[in-house]
Amino acid sequence: MEAYKQEFIEFMVKSEVLKFGDFTLKSGRKSPFFMNAGAYVTGGQLRTLGKYYAKAIHDNFGLDFDVLFGPAYKGIPLSVATTMAFDELYGVDIRYCSNRKEVKDHGDTGILLGSKLKDGDRVVIIEDVTTSGKSIEETYPILKAQADVEIKGLMVSLNRMEKGKGEISALDEIQQKYGFPAAAIVNMAEVTEHLYNRECQGKIVIDDKLKAAIDAYYAQYGAK
């Protein structure tokens, strides 16, 4: 596993973005872990997060794109932080773009924030985590309605590696349905491997009991 992935896993734990325990997800599933990117709240955290996203996007999709699109609302700070990181790490000036939940009819009108989209733009979509793919169902038609853009891929921070609507993961379902690749900075197998019986923040994050709960969860909900 790349060093930046290991660092990112510990960064999520230290930032209290990735938590372990007993959680009920929107889907109704009982999960032994939960991720909330809304817990990144400081300038330092967002600056660091942007760099991890930029490295993962660079590794998966290269630098051959024009716009980073972050769906409202959590995608907005992600897209801003990551475009700044691209400038700092790679000297590339990527435009950021996000959508509004409501169309604005005065001043800076329309449904988009940041850069406008134009025909031929190559776009990477950035999100926190995708469990059901619902966000992309909303985002894809917005992008296509604005201009004739080429979507190069989707990057999320964590691949939960569980079933979406069918037997495969939500990221695989997105790739099958829309035809563009979907990737994550890390997946839960990497998280479990790195944190199992490893001390982080002065304690063992995933002990034998929690490892057993994670294994049981994937026995029931794991994607093929």
Short mmCIF file of C-alpha atoms in Angstrom, two decimals:
data_model
loop_
_atom_site.label_atom_id
_atom_site.label_comp_id
_atom_site.label_asym_id
_atom_site.label_seq_id
_atom_site.Cartn_x
_atom_site.Cartn_y
_atom_site.Cartn_z
CA MET A 1 0.00 0.00 0.00
CA GLU A 2 1.33 3.45 -0.91
CA ALA A 3 2.59 5.55 1.99
CA TYR A 4 0.08 8.35 1.34
CA LYS A 5 -2.78 5.85 1.65
CA GLN A 6 -1.53 4.71 5.04
CA GLU A 7 -1.18 8.33 6.13
CA PHE A 8 -4.68 9.11 4.86
CA ILE A 9 -6.22 6.26 6.86
CA GLU A 10 -4.65 7.58 10.06
CA PHE A 11 -5.62 11.13 9.09
CA MET A 12 -9.30 10.08 8.86
CA VAL A 13 -9.12 8.52 12.33
CA LYS A 14 -7.31 11.47 13.89
CA SER A 15 -9.81 13.90 12.33
CA GLU A 16 -12.69 11.79 13.74
CA VAL A 17 -14.05 11.43 10.22
CA LEU A 18 -13.82 7.64 10.27
CA LYS A 19 -15.34 6.14 13.41
CA PHE A 20 -15.91 2.62 14.63
CA GLY A 21 -18.78 1.33 16.80
CA ASP A 22 -22.46 0.73 16.11
CA PHE A 23 -24.08 2.92 13.46
CA THR A 24 -27.33 2.83 11.51
CA LEU A 25 -26.87 4.02 7.93
CA LYS A 26 -29.43 5.77 5.74
CA SER A 27 -29.95 2.43 4.04
CA GLY A 28 -31.01 0.95 7.37
CA ARG A 29 -27.95 -1.27 7.55
CA LYS A 30 -26.25 -1.67 10.94
CA SER A 31 -22.59 -0.88 10.35
CA PRO A 32 -19.52 -1.19 12.62
CA PHE A 33 -17.96 1.87 10.95
CA PHE A 34 -19.09 5.25 9.71
CA MET A 35 -17.46 8.00 7.70
CA ASN A 36 -18.50 11.66 7.79
CA ALA A 37 -16.44 14.07 5.68
CA GLY A 38 -18.35 16.94 7.30
CA ALA A 39 -16.04 16.47 10.30
CA TYR A 40 -13.18 18.11 8.37
CA VAL A 41 -13.67 21.59 9.78
CA THR A 42 -10.30 23.36 9.99
CA GLY A 43 -8.16 25.00 7.35
CA GLY A 44 -5.31 22.61 8.10
CA GLN A 45 -7.53 19.56 7.71
CA LEU A 46 -8.95 20.76 4.40
CA ARG A 47 -5.50 21.66 3.07
CA THR A 48 -4.23 18.18 3.94
CA LEU A 49 -7.35 16.49 2.58
CA GLY A 50 -7.01 18.31 -0.73
CA LYS A 51 -3.49 16.94 -1.14
CA TYR A 52 -4.62 13.36 -0.57
CA TYR A 53 -7.39 13.77 -3.13
CA ALA A 54 -5.00 15.38 -5.61
CA LYS A 55 -2.50 12.53 -5.28
CA ALA A 56 -5.21 9.90 -5.75
CA ILE A 57 -6.73 11.69 -8.75
CA HIS A 58 -3.25 12.07 -10.26
CA ASP A 59 -2.56 8.35 -9.74
CA ASN A 60 -5.90 7.22 -11.20
CA PHE A 61 -6.76 9.81 -13.86
CA GLY A 62 -3.56 11.75 -14.46
CA LEU A 63 -3.57 15.50 -15.07
CA ASP A 64 -5.40 15.44 -18.39
CA PHE A 65 -8.61 17.21 -17.31
CA ASP A 66 -9.92 20.76 -16.98
CA VAL A 67 -12.55 20.92 -14.24
CA LEU A 68 -13.05 19.36 -10.80
CA PHE A 69 -16.77 19.15 -10.03
CA GLY A 70 -17.95 18.82 -6.42
CA PRO A 71 -21.69 18.15 -5.98
CA ALA A 72 -23.44 20.29 -3.35
CA TYR A 73 -22.99 20.45 -0.50
CA LYS A 74 -20.02 18.44 0.79
CA GLY A 75 -18.41 18.39 -2.63
CA ILE A 76 -17.99 22.17 -2.65
CA PRO A 77 -15.13 22.45 -0.11
CA LEU A 78 -13.63 19.21 -1.46
CA SER A 79 -13.39 20.63 -4.98
CA VAL A 80 -11.96 23.96 -3.78
CA ALA A 81 -9.33 22.36 -1.51
CA THR A 82 -8.29 19.87 -4.17
CA THR A 83 -7.88 22.40 -6.99
CA MET A 84 -5.61 24.38 -4.67
CA ALA A 85 -3.62 21.21 -3.97
CA PHE A 86 -3.21 20.55 -7.71
CA ASP A 87 -1.68 24.00 -8.09
CA GLU A 88 0.65 23.45 -5.14
CA LEU A 89 1.71 19.86 -5.89
CA TYR A 90 1.72 19.75 -9.67
CA GLY A 91 1.65 23.36 -10.85
CA VAL A 92 -1.60 22.73 -12.73
CA ASP A 93 -4.41 25.29 -12.65
CA ILE A 94 -7.59 23.19 -12.54
CA ARG A 95 -10.94 24.99 -12.46
CA TYR A 96 -13.46 24.14 -9.76
CA CYS A 97 -17.20 23.89 -10.27
CA SER A 98 -20.13 22.94 -8.04
CA ASN A 99 -23.89 23.04 -8.28
CA ARG A 100 -26.48 24.87 -6.27
CA LYS A 101 -29.47 23.05 -4.86
CA GLU A 102 -31.67 25.87 -6.18
CA VAL A 103 -31.22 27.82 -9.41
CA LYS A 104 -30.24 31.46 -8.78
CA ASP A 105 -32.06 34.00 -10.97
CA HIS A 106 -30.11 37.18 -10.12
CA GLY A 107 -26.48 38.26 -9.93
CA ASP A 108 -24.35 35.17 -10.60
CA THR A 109 -27.27 33.34 -12.15
CA GLY A 110 -27.76 29.67 -12.91
CA ILE A 111 -27.28 26.39 -11.12
CA LEU A 112 -23.46 26.39 -11.03
CA LEU A 113 -20.91 27.85 -8.62
CA GLY A 114 -17.35 28.55 -9.67
CA SER A 115 -16.35 27.93 -13.24
CA LYS A 116 -18.95 27.67 -15.96
CA LEU A 117 -18.81 24.53 -18.08
CA LYS A 118 -18.22 24.64 -21.82
CA ASP A 119 -18.32 22.10 -24.62
CA GLY A 120 -15.25 19.87 -24.61
CA ASP A 121 -14.42 20.32 -20.93
CA ARG A 122 -12.95 17.23 -19.32
CA VAL A 123 -14.41 16.80 -15.85
CA VAL A 124 -13.50 14.75 -12.78
CA ILE A 125 -16.24 14.47 -10.15
CA ILE A 126 -15.17 14.52 -6.49
CA GLU A 127 -17.26 13.25 -3.55
CA ASP A 128 -16.75 12.08 0.01
CA VAL A 129 -18.21 8.57 -0.13
CA THR A 130 -20.70 6.78 -2.36
CA THR A 131 -22.95 4.12 -0.88
CA SER A 132 -25.96 4.03 -3.21
CA GLY A 133 -24.91 6.11 -6.21
CA LYS A 134 -27.89 8.44 -5.74
CA SER A 135 -25.72 11.57 -5.81
CA ILE A 136 -24.34 10.67 -9.24
CA GLU A 137 -27.87 10.07 -10.50
CA GLU A 138 -28.55 13.71 -9.61
CA THR A 139 -25.17 15.09 -10.69
CA TYR A 140 -24.77 13.44 -14.09
CA PRO A 141 -27.79 15.08 -15.77
CA ILE A 142 -26.82 18.49 -14.32
CA LEU A 143 -23.38 18.24 -15.91
CA LYS A 144 -24.70 17.04 -19.24
CA ALA A 145 -27.36 19.78 -19.32
CA GLN A 146 -24.76 22.54 -18.95
CA ALA A 147 -22.42 21.59 -21.79
CA ASP A 148 -21.13 18.71 -23.89
CA VAL A 149 -18.53 17.64 -21.32
CA GLU A 150 -16.46 14.48 -21.06
CA ILE A 151 -16.48 12.93 -17.60
CA LYS A 152 -13.06 11.43 -16.94
CA GLY A 153 -13.96 9.76 -13.66
CA LEU A 154 -15.25 9.92 -10.10
CA MET A 155 -13.00 10.09 -7.04
CA VAL A 156 -14.26 9.44 -3.51
CA SER A 157 -12.25 9.23 -0.32
CA LEU A 158 -13.46 5.81 0.87
CA ASN A 159 -14.81 2.81 -1.01
CA ARG A 160 -17.04 1.02 1.50
CA MET A 161 -16.88 -2.12 -0.71
CA GLU A 162 -20.45 -3.10 0.02
CA LYS A 163 -23.37 -3.96 -2.20
CA GLY A 164 -25.11 -1.11 -3.95
CA LYS A 165 -28.52 -1.75 -5.50
CA GLY A 166 -27.37 -5.15 -6.73
CA GLU A 167 -24.54 -7.49 -5.80
CA ILE A 168 -21.65 -5.24 -6.86
CA SER A 169 -20.39 -2.08 -5.17
CA ALA A 170 -21.90 1.35 -5.79
CA LEU A 171 -18.66 2.45 -7.48
CA ASP A 172 -18.78 -0.53 -9.85
CA GLU A 173 -22.47 0.17 -10.55
CA ILE A 174 -21.62 3.77 -11.47
CA GLN A 175 -18.88 2.60 -13.81
CA GLN A 176 -21.21 0.10 -15.49
CA LYS A 177 -24.11 2.54 -15.82
CA TYR A 178 -22.30 5.70 -16.94
CA GLY A 179 -19.16 4.33 -18.57
CA PHE A 180 -16.57 6.35 -16.65
CA PRO A 181 -14.16 4.95 -14.04
CA ALA A 182 -14.82 5.39 -10.32
CA ALA A 183 -12.03 5.17 -7.76
CA ALA A 184 -11.28 5.89 -4.09
CA ILE A 185 -8.27 7.12 -2.16
CA VAL A 186 -8.58 3.97 -0.03
CA ASN A 187 -11.02 1.10 0.42
CA MET A 188 -12.20 -0.59 3.59
CA ALA A 189 -10.00 -3.64 3.03
CA GLU A 190 -6.96 -1.34 3.11
CA VAL A 191 -8.32 0.48 6.16
CA THR A 192 -8.86 -2.77 8.03
CA GLU A 193 -5.47 -4.15 7.03
CA HIS A 194 -3.65 -1.02 8.16
CA LEU A 195 -5.48 -0.44 11.45
CA TYR A 196 -5.92 -4.01 12.67
CA ASN A 197 -4.00 -4.36 15.95
CA ARG A 198 -2.19 -1.11 15.16
CA GLU A 199 -2.02 1.75 17.64
CA CYS A 200 -3.32 5.11 16.42
CA GLN A 201 -3.96 8.11 18.65
CA GLY A 202 -2.70 6.09 21.61
CA LYS A 203 -5.03 3.11 21.24
CA ILE A 204 -5.71 0.07 19.10
CA VAL A 205 -8.39 1.17 16.63
CA ILE A 206 -9.43 -2.23 15.25
CA ASP A 207 -9.03 -5.00 17.81
CA ASP A 208 -10.09 -8.64 17.43
CA LYS A 209 -13.69 -7.91 18.47
CA LEU A 210 -14.13 -5.05 16.00
CA LYS A 211 -12.36 -7.04 13.26
CA ALA A 212 -14.90 -9.83 13.78
CA ALA A 213 -17.77 -7.32 13.51
CA ILE A 214 -16.34 -5.91 10.27
CA ASP A 215 -15.90 -9.42 8.85
CA ALA A 216 -19.51 -10.27 9.76
CA TYR A 217 -20.75 -7.08 8.13
CA TYR A 218 -19.00 -7.92 4.87
CA ALA A 219 -20.21 -11.50 4.98
CA GLN A 220 -23.71 -10.02 4.79
CA TYR A 221 -23.26 -6.84 2.74
CA GLY A 222 -19.91 -7.21 0.98
CA ALA A 223 -19.89 -6.58 -2.75
CA LYS A 224 -18.86 -9.22 -5.24
#
